[in-house]
Amino acid sequence: MNTIKPLALSLLRLDGGTQSRSEINQQTVNEYTEAMEEGSIFPPVKVFHDSNYYYLVDGFHRYFAHKNLNKSSIEAEIIIGTQREAIIYSFSVNHLHGLRPTNADKRKTANIMLEDFEWS
């Protein structure tokens, strides 16, 4: 069962290959920041925990909006799994919510999959 709880932003790993986007959309971060300032509640980010690290897999724009607001923590849904599982999971997010994947995002995902021995 997944757990939802606040996690310190400093605990989240953004360097684990789990960002499926080609780049962060700063306009979206700014819009999320403004909405949060006005009291909007966003869903928890999703992270994979491998008993050592918390890999952010869904919610990078929300993460950066929290950073803009100088918040120290963020509500997170914690999924137990490996970094590799986190990477493959990250390919499936954002198709039904948030900023839709761009063609560059889709190309990045396809290239990662093709370059991996098991996934290709």
GROMACS .gro file of C-alpha atoms in nm:
model
  120
    1MET     CA    1   0.000   0.000   0.000
    2ASN     CA    2   0.125   0.347  -0.088
    3THR     CA    3   0.169   0.604   0.185
    4ILE     CA    4   0.087   0.974   0.156
    5LYS     CA    5   0.279   1.210   0.383
    6PRO     CA    6   0.479   1.532   0.375
    7LEU     CA    7   0.840   1.489   0.261
    8ALA     CA    8   1.120   1.741   0.286
    9LEU     CA    9   1.203   1.879  -0.057
   10SER     CA   10   1.568   1.816   0.023
   11LEU     CA   11   1.502   1.439   0.036
   12LEU     CA   12   1.370   1.419  -0.319
   13ARG     CA   13   1.609   1.297  -0.588
   14LEU     CA   14   1.563   1.474  -0.919
   15ASP     CA   15   1.879   1.328  -1.072
   16GLY     CA   16   1.774   0.964  -1.100
   17GLY     CA   17   1.662   0.967  -1.463
   18THR     CA   18   1.297   0.991  -1.361
   19GLN     CA   19   1.223   1.320  -1.537
   20SER     CA   20   1.059   1.213  -1.863
   21ARG     CA   21   1.024   1.568  -1.990
   22SER     CA   22   1.283   1.729  -2.210
   23GLU     CA   23   1.264   2.046  -1.997
   24ILE     CA   24   1.069   2.216  -1.721
   25ASN     CA   25   0.806   2.458  -1.849
   26GLN     CA   26   0.867   2.773  -1.645
   27GLN     CA   27   0.529   2.921  -1.736
   28THR     CA   28   0.360   2.617  -1.582
   29VAL     CA   29   0.575   2.647  -1.269
   30ASN     CA   30   0.476   3.013  -1.241
   31GLU     CA   31   0.106   2.931  -1.288
   32TYR     CA   32   0.126   2.659  -1.022
   33THR     CA   33   0.311   2.895  -0.787
   34GLU     CA   34   0.042   3.160  -0.830
   35ALA     CA   35  -0.239   2.908  -0.782
   36MET     CA   36  -0.075   2.775  -0.465
   37GLU     CA   37  -0.035   3.128  -0.331
   38GLU     CA   38  -0.410   3.175  -0.386
   39GLY     CA   39  -0.486   2.859  -0.188
   40SER     CA   40  -0.531   2.596  -0.457
   41ILE     CA   41  -0.463   2.244  -0.340
   42PHE     CA   42  -0.268   2.019  -0.575
   43PRO     CA   43  -0.248   1.640  -0.563
   44PRO     CA   44   0.054   1.487  -0.392
   45VAL     CA   45   0.365   1.435  -0.600
   46LYS     CA   46   0.461   1.072  -0.656
   47VAL     CA   47   0.795   0.932  -0.546
   48PHE     CA   48   0.953   0.588  -0.552
   49HIS     CA   49   1.140   0.484  -0.240
   50ASP     CA   50   1.406   0.213  -0.265
   51SER     CA   51   1.488   0.218   0.110
   52ASN     CA   52   1.770   0.467   0.043
   53TYR     CA   53   1.637   0.739  -0.186
   54TYR     CA   54   1.312   0.909  -0.278
   55TYR     CA   55   1.299   0.948  -0.658
   56LEU     CA   56   1.052   1.207  -0.780
   57VAL     CA   57   0.854   1.056  -1.070
   58ASP     CA   58   0.547   1.277  -1.101
   59GLY     CA   59   0.521   1.639  -0.994
   60PHE     CA   60   0.835   1.819  -1.107
   61HIS     CA   61   0.643   2.140  -1.185
   62ARG     CA   62   0.471   2.122  -0.845
   63TYR     CA   63   0.811   2.062  -0.683
   64PHE     CA   64   0.956   2.378  -0.841
   65ALA     CA   65   0.644   2.579  -0.748
   66HIS     CA   66   0.702   2.472  -0.386
   67LYS     CA   67   1.065   2.584  -0.419
   68ASN     CA   68   0.946   2.922  -0.552
   69LEU     CA   69   0.731   2.957  -0.240
   70ASN     CA   70   1.026   2.866  -0.014
   71LYS     CA   71   0.838   2.569   0.123
   72SER     CA   72   1.048   2.302   0.293
   73SER     CA   73   0.817   2.006   0.231
   74ILE     CA   74   0.560   1.873  -0.012
   75GLU     CA   75   0.279   1.621   0.017
   76ALA     CA   76   0.399   1.299  -0.148
   77GLU     CA   77   0.259   0.961  -0.237
   78ILE     CA   78   0.534   0.712  -0.163
   79ILE     CA   79   0.558   0.400  -0.378
   80ILE     CA   80   0.800   0.127  -0.278
   81GLY     CA   81   1.020   0.037  -0.573
   82THR     CA   82   1.359   0.056  -0.738
   83GLN     CA   83   1.508   0.343  -0.932
   84ARG     CA   84   1.460   0.141  -1.250
   85GLU     CA   85   1.092   0.091  -1.170
   86ALA     CA   86   1.068   0.464  -1.103
   87ILE     CA   87   1.212   0.545  -1.445
   88ILE     CA   88   0.968   0.323  -1.633
   89TYR     CA   89   0.678   0.455  -1.422
   90SER     CA   90   0.775   0.814  -1.504
   91PHE     CA   91   0.712   0.744  -1.873
   92SER     CA   92   0.342   0.688  -1.804
   93VAL     CA   93   0.262   1.004  -1.608
   94ASN     CA   94   0.113   1.328  -1.743
   95HIS     CA   95  -0.103   1.166  -2.009
   96LEU     CA   96  -0.423   1.222  -1.812
   97HIS     CA   97  -0.340   1.530  -1.602
   98GLY     CA   98  -0.116   1.833  -1.581
   99LEU     CA   99   0.088   1.968  -1.870
  100ARG     CA  100   0.056   1.727  -2.162
  101PRO     CA  101   0.379   1.573  -2.297
  102THR     CA  102   0.532   1.761  -2.591
  103ASN     CA  103   0.673   1.590  -2.898
  104ALA     CA  104   1.021   1.649  -2.750
  105ASP     CA  105   0.909   1.475  -2.427
  106LYS     CA  106   0.779   1.178  -2.626
  107ARG     CA  107   1.104   1.158  -2.827
  108LYS     CA  108   1.309   1.164  -2.506
  109THR     CA  109   1.107   0.875  -2.362
  110ALA     CA  110   1.133   0.676  -2.685
  111ASN     CA  111   1.511   0.729  -2.702
  112ILE     CA  112   1.562   0.618  -2.342
  113MET     CA  113   1.358   0.305  -2.407
  114LEU     CA  114   1.545   0.224  -2.729
  115GLU     CA  115   1.887   0.275  -2.569
  116ASP     CA  116   1.811   0.037  -2.282
  117PHE     CA  117   1.903  -0.326  -2.338
  118GLU     CA  118   1.598  -0.472  -2.162
  119TRP     CA  119   1.338  -0.217  -2.269
  120SER     CA  120   1.435  -0.214  -2.637
   0.00000   0.00000   0.00000
